[in-house]
Short mmCIF file of C-alpha atoms in Angstrom, two decimals:
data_model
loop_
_atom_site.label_atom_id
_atom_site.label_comp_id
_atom_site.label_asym_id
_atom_site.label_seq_id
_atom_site.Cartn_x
_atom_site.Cartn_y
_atom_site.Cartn_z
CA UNK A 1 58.74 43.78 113.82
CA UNK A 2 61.83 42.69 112.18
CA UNK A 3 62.49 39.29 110.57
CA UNK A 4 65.44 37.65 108.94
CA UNK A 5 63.88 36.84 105.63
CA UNK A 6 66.16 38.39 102.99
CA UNK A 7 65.39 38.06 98.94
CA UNK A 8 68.72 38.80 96.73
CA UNK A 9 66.66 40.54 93.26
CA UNK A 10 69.35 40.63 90.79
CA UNK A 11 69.24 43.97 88.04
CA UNK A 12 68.06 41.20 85.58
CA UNK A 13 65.22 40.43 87.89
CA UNK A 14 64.17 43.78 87.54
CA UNK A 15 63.65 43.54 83.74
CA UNK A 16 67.04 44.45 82.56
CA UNK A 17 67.99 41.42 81.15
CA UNK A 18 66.66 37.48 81.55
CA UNK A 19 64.87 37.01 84.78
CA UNK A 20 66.67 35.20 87.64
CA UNK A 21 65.70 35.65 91.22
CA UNK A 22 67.68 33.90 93.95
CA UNK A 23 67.47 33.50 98.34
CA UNK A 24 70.58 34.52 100.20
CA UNK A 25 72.00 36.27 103.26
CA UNK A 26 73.76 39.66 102.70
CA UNK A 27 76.56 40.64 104.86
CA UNK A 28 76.18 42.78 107.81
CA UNK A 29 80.11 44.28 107.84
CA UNK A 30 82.29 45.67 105.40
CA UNK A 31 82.62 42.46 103.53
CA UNK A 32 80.70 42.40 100.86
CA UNK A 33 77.14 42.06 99.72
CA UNK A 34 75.81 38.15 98.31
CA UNK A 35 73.60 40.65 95.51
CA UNK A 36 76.80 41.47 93.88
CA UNK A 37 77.40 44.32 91.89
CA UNK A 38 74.06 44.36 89.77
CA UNK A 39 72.02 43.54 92.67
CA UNK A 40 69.53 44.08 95.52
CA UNK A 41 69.25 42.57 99.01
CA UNK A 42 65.00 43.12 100.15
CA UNK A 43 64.67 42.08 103.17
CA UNK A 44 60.77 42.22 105.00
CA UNK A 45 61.46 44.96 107.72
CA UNK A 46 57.57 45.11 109.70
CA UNK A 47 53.94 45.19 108.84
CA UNK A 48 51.71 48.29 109.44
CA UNK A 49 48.63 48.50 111.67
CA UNK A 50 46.43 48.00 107.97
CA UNK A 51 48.22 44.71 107.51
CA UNK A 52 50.65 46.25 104.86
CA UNK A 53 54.10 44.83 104.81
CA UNK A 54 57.09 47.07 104.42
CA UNK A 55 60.52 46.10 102.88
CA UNK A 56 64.09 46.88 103.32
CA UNK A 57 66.42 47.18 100.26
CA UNK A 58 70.21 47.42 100.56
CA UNK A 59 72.09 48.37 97.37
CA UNK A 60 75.83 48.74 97.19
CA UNK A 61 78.29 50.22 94.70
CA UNK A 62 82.26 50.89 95.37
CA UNK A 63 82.56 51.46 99.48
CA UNK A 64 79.00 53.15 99.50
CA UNK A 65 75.83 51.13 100.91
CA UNK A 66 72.42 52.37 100.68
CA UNK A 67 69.40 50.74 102.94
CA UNK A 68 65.85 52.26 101.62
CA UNK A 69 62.31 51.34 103.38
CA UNK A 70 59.43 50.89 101.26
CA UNK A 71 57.95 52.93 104.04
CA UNK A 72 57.96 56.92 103.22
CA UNK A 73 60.97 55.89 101.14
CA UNK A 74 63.29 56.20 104.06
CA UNK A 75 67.46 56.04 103.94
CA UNK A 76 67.28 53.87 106.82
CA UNK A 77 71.20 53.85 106.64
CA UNK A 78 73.93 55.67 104.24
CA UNK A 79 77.72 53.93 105.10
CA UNK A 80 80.88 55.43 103.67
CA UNK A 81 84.66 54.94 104.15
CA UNK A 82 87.03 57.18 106.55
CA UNK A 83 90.18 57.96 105.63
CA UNK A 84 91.07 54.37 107.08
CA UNK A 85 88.52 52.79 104.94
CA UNK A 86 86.07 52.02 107.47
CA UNK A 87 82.28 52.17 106.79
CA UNK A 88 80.15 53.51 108.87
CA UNK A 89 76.51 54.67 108.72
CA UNK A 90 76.68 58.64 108.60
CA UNK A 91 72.33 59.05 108.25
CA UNK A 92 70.58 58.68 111.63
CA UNK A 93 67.51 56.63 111.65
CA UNK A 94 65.84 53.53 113.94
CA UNK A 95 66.39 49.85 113.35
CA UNK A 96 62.53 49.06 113.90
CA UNK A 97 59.42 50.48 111.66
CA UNK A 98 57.45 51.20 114.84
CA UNK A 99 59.78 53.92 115.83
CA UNK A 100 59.77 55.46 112.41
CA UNK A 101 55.43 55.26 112.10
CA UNK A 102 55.23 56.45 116.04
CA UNK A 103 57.38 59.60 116.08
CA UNK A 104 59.71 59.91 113.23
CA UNK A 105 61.17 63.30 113.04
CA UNK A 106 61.14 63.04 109.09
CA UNK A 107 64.53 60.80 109.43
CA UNK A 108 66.10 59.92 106.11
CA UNK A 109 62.18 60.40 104.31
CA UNK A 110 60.46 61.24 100.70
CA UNK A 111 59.09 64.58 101.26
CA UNK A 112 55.97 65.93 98.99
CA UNK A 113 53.99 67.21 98.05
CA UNK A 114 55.42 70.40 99.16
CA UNK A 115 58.96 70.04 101.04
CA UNK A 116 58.96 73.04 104.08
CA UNK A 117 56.11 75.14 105.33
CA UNK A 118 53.07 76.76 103.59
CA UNK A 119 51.63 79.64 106.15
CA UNK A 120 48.32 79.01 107.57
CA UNK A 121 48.30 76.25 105.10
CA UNK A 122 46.91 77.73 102.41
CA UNK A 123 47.07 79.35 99.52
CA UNK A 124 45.24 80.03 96.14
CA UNK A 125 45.99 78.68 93.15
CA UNK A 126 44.22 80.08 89.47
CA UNK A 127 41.73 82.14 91.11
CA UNK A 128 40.72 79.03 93.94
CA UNK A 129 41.81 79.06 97.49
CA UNK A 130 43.08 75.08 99.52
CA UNK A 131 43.21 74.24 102.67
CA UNK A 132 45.97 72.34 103.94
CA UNK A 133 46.40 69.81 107.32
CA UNK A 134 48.02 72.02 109.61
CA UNK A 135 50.58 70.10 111.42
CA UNK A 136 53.50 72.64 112.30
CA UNK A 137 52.24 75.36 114.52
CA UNK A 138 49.94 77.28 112.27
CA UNK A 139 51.23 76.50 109.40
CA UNK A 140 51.54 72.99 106.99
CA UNK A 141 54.66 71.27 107.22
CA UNK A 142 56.23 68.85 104.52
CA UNK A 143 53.31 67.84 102.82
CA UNK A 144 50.55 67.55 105.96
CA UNK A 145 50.17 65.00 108.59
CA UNK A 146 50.16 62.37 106.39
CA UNK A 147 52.93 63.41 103.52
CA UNK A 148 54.51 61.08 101.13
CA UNK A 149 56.78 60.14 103.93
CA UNK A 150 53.92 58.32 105.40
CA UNK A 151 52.97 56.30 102.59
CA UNK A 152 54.08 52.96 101.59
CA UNK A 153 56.27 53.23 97.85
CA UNK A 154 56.50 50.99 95.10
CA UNK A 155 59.98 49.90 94.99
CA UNK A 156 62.12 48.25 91.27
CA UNK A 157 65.77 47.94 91.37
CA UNK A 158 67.77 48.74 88.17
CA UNK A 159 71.52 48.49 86.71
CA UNK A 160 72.34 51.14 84.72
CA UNK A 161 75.71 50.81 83.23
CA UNK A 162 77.77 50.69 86.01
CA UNK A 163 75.12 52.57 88.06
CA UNK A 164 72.90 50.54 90.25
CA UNK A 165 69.76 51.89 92.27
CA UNK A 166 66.12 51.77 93.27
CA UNK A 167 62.97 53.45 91.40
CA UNK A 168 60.44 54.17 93.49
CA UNK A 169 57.37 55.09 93.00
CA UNK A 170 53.27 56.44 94.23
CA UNK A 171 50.54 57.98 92.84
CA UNK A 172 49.06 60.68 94.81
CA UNK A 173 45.63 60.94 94.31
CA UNK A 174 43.74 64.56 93.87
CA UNK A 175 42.72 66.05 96.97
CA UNK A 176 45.25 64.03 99.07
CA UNK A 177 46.11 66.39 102.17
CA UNK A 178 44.38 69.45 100.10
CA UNK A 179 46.19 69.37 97.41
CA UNK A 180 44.92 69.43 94.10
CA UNK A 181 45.69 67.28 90.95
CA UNK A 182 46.90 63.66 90.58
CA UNK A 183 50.30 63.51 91.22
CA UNK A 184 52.00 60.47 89.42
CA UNK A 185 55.41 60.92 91.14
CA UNK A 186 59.25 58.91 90.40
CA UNK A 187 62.15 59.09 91.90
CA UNK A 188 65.43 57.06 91.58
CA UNK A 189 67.85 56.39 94.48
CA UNK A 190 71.32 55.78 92.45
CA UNK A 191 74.62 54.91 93.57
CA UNK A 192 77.38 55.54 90.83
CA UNK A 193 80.50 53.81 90.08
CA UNK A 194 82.14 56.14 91.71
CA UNK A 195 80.17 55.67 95.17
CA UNK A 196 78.09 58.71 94.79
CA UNK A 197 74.42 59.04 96.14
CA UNK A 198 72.28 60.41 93.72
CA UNK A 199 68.16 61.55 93.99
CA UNK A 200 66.23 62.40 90.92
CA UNK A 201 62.99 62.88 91.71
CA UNK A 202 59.69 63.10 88.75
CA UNK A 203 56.40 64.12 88.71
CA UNK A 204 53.33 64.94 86.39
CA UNK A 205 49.43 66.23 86.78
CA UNK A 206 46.87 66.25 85.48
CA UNK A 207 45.53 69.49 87.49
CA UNK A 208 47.53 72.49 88.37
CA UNK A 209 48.98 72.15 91.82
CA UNK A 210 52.11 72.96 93.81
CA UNK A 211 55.01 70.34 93.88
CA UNK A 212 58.29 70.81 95.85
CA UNK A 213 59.98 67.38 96.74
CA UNK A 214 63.31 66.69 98.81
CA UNK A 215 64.80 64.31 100.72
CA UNK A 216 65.42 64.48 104.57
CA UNK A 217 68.05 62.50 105.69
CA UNK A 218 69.97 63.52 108.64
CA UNK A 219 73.68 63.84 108.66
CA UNK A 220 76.57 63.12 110.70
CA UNK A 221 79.77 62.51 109.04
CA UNK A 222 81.61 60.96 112.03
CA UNK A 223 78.99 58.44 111.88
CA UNK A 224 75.07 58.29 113.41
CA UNK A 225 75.14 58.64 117.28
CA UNK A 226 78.90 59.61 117.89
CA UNK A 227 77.55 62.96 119.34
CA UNK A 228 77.35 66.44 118.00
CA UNK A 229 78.37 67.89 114.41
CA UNK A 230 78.97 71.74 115.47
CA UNK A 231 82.88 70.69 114.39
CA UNK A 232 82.01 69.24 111.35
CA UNK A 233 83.10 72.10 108.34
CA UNK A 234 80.48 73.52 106.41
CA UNK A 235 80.78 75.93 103.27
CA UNK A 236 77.65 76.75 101.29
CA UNK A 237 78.03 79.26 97.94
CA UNK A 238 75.00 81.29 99.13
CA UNK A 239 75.01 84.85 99.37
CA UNK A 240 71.79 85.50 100.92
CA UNK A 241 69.11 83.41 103.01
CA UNK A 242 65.48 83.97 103.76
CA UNK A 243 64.40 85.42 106.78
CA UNK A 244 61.50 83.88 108.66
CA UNK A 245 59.28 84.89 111.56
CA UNK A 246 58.35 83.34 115.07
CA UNK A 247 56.56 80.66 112.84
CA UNK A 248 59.14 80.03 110.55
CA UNK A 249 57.56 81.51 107.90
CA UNK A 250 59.71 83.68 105.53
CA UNK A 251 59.11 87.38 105.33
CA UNK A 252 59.76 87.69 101.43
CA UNK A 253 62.94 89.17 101.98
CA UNK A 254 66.20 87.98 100.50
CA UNK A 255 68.64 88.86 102.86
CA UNK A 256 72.50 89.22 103.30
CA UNK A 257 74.10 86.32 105.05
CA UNK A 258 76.96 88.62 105.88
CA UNK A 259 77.96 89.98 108.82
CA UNK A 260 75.41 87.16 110.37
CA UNK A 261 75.72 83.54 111.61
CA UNK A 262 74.60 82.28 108.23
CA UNK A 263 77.53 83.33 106.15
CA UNK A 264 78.91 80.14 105.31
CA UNK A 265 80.56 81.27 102.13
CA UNK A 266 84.33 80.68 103.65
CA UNK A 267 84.17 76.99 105.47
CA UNK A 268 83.55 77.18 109.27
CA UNK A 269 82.64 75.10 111.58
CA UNK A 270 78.59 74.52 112.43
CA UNK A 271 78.89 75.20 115.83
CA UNK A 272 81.04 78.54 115.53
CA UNK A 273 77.97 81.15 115.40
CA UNK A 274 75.10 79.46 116.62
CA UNK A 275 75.13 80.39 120.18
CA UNK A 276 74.97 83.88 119.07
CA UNK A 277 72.00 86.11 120.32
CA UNK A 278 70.68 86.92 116.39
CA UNK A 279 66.76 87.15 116.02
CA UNK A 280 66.86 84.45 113.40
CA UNK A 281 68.45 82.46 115.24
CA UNK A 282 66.20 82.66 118.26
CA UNK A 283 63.45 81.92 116.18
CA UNK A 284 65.07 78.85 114.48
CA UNK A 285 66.56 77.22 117.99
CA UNK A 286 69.48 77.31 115.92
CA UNK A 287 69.63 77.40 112.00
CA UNK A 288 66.57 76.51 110.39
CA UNK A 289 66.41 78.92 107.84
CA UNK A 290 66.68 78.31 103.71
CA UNK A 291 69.69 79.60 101.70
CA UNK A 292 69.19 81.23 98.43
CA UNK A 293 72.14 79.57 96.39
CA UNK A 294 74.24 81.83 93.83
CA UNK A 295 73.96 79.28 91.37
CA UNK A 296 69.73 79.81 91.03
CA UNK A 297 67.77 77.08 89.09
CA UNK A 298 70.18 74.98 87.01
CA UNK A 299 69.41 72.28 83.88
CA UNK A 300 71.79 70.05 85.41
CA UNK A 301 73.28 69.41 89.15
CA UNK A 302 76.30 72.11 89.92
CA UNK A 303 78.28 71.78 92.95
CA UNK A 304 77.69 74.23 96.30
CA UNK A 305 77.89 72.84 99.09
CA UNK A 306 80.84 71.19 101.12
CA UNK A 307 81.19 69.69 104.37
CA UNK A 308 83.91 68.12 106.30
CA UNK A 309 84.12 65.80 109.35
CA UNK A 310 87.79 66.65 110.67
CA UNK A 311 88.56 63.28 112.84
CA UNK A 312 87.17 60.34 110.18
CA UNK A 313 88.14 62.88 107.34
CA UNK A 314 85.02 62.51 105.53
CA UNK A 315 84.09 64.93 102.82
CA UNK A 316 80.57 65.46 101.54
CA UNK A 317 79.73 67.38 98.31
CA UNK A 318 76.71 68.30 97.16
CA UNK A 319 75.16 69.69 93.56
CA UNK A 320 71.80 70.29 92.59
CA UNK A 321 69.51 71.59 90.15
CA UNK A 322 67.54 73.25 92.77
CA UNK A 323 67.47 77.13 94.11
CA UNK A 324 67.73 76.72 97.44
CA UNK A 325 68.66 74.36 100.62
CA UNK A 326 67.07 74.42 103.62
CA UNK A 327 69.94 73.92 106.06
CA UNK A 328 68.78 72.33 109.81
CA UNK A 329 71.12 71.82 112.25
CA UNK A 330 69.10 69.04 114.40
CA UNK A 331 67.72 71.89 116.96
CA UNK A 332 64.60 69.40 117.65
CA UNK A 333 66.15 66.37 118.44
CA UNK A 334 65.67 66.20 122.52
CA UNK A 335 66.97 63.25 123.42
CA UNK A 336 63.83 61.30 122.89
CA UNK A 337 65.16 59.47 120.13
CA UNK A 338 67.16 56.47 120.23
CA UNK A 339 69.15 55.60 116.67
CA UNK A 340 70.62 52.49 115.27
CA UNK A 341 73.68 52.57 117.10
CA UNK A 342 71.39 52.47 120.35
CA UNK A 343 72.66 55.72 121.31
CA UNK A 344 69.96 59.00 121.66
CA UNK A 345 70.33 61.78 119.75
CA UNK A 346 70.30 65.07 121.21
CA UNK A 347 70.14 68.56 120.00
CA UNK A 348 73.20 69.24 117.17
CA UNK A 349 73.49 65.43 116.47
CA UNK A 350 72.98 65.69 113.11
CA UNK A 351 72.44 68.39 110.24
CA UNK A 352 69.83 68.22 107.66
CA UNK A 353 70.49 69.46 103.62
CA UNK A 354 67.16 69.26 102.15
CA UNK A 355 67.63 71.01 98.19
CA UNK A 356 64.24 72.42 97.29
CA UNK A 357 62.40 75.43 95.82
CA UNK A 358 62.08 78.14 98.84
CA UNK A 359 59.38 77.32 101.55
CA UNK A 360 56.27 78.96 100.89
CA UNK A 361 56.16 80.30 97.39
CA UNK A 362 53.00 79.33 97.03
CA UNK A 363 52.33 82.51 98.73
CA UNK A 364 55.34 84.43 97.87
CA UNK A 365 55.43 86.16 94.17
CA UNK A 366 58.64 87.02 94.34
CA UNK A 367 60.03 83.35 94.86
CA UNK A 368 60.45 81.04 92.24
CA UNK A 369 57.37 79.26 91.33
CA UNK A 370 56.40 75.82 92.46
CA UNK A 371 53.21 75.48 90.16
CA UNK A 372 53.15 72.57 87.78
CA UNK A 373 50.37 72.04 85.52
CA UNK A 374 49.15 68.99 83.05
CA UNK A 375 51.63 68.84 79.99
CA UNK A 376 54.65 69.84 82.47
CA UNK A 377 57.08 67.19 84.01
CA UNK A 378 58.75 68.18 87.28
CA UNK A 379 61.95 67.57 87.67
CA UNK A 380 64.80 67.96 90.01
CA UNK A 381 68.10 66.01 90.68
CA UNK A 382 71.04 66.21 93.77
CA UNK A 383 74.11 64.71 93.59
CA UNK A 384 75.87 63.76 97.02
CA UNK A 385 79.49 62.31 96.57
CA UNK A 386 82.20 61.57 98.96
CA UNK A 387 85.65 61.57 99.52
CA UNK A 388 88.14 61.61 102.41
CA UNK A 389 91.02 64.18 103.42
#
């Protein structure tokens, strides 16, 4: 259920200077936002079944405007300029919280505690073996059945220079969906000056345990429900990817992406090799698979990933600290999924980027480790800024 109330929380509101919280209507269009600058629109969006309410928050900086729920810490909507200057939201999504709680296909969510698929669900951790939900097959996928993007967040907008953005933030308690240690977990939502769309995500223990968080957020850069993105341009500076098996699982092996479907180091378009008869992609319905990026683990966000969207002339960039991206090229969506724009989506509507640590290290030596342990602070940051050509 949906309702018009609307609450405009000022940065000062939030702490950052003297308190001042005022009603208002924010814009629907193009034409500005009644928060201004240093503020945020929060809006009540639906109540759960327990009687919990969940909130909408719209934040705006340059031509870029963010909607978050409260709910699994969803981008309900992500609009940017064409080349024309006119908005549109590129993240698909649903305009009611029933959709998104019935048979949400991760859209736009807060993924944890582990982002991708542990095999069999398990694994052992200093000597002790846990059991995970499994919800993918055989295997545990994004966190369990009920991951963080099924959780309701805490949610405190900030100004930060000329930054503005949303803090969000749950405590996951030990044992929640077999996973061990309480997980006191942060993560910001920022758009710069500059219009970028930045995640940096924050975590401590107090028990060793396995963290891997992402973001899912579907893209299409033409806008949500104009149809498929196999001609939207893709290059990736990833030399090799990880195999999987019928599951989805990865071997262990590090493998070439040339010569295959998933070479993406020269831009191409999505759609150009995924009809080919490769094994991989078989398994994946498509591409499903995680790229091993040349860059490795980084202190700080470095650009390598760019894709294109040749008729609005969008440009999306991406930089990370993170090893890897899993990239998805929407091969589940099947038509029983109808977006904001009141359009379905079908298979190759959209294209998931999700940076993360590869999918089940937990089990895989070779991989880089996803342990964290009391003392340690997780922490990961991507950068997503835009542009037009």
């Amino acid at each position: 259920m949906t309702t018009s109330r609307r609450t405009v929380i000022t940065a000062a509101a939030a702490g950052l200077a003297a308190s001042a919280v005022t009603t208002g209507t924010a814009h629907a269009d193009g034409g500005g936002n009644s928060a201004g600058k240093g503020g945020a629109v929060k809006e009540h969006f639906g109540t759960l079944a327990d009687g919990t309410e969940v909130d909408r928050w719209t934040i705006e900086n340059g031509r870029t405007r963010l909607r978050v729920l409260s709910y699994g810490g969803i981008v309900q909507a992500l609009e940017i300029p064409d080349r024309h200057g006119r908005r549109a939201n590129v993240s698909l999504g649903f305009d009611d919280l029933d959709s998104y709680v019935a048979d949400s296909p991760y859209f736009g969510a807060l993924i944890g505690r582990y982002g991708n698929r542990i095999a069999r669900g398990t694994f052992t951790l200093d000597g002790k073996k846990y059991q995970l939900p499994i919800n993918d097959g055989p295997n545990s996928l994004h966190g369990g059945d009920k991951g963080f993007d099924k959780h309701v967040w805490s949610v405190e907008p900030f100004r930060k220079g000329a930054d503005v953005g949303l803090t969000l933030r749950r405590v996951s308690p030990d044992g929640e969906m077999g996973y061990p240690g309480t997980l006191t977990v942060r993560v910001d939502y920022t758009l710069t000056a500059a219009g970028d769309f930045r995640i940096d995500y924050e975590a401590t223990t107090d028990k060793a345990t396995v963290v891997n968080l992402t973001n899912h957020t579907y893209y299409n850069l033409a806008g949500e429900g104009s149809g498929s993105v196999y001609d939207h341009r893709l290059e990736i500076a990833a030399s090799r990817y990880t195999p999987v098996d019928k599951t989805l699982i990865p071997t262990g092996e590090l493998a070439k992406v040339a010569g295959t479907p998933f070479d993406f180091r020269r831009a191409k378009e999505i759609g150009r090799d995924i009809r080919e008869a490769h094994q991989q992609v078989l398994y994946g319905q498509g591409i499903d698979h995680n790229f091993v990026l040349d860059k490795g683990i980084t202190s700080r966000p470095e650009h390598f990933l760019t894709v294109t969207e040749p008729e609005s002339g969008r440009v999306m960039r991406i930089a990370t600290t993170e090893p890897g991206v899993q990239f998805y090229t929407g091969n589940f969506l099947t038509g029983t999924f109808a977006g904001t724009s009141g359009r379905v989506y079908r298979q190759g509507d959209a294209f998931a980027l999700e940076t993360q640590h590869f999918p089940d290290s937990p089990n895989q030596p070779s991989f880089p480790s996803t342990v964290l342990r009391p003392g340690q602070t997780y922490r990961s940051t991507t950068v997503h800024s835009f542009s037009t050509r």
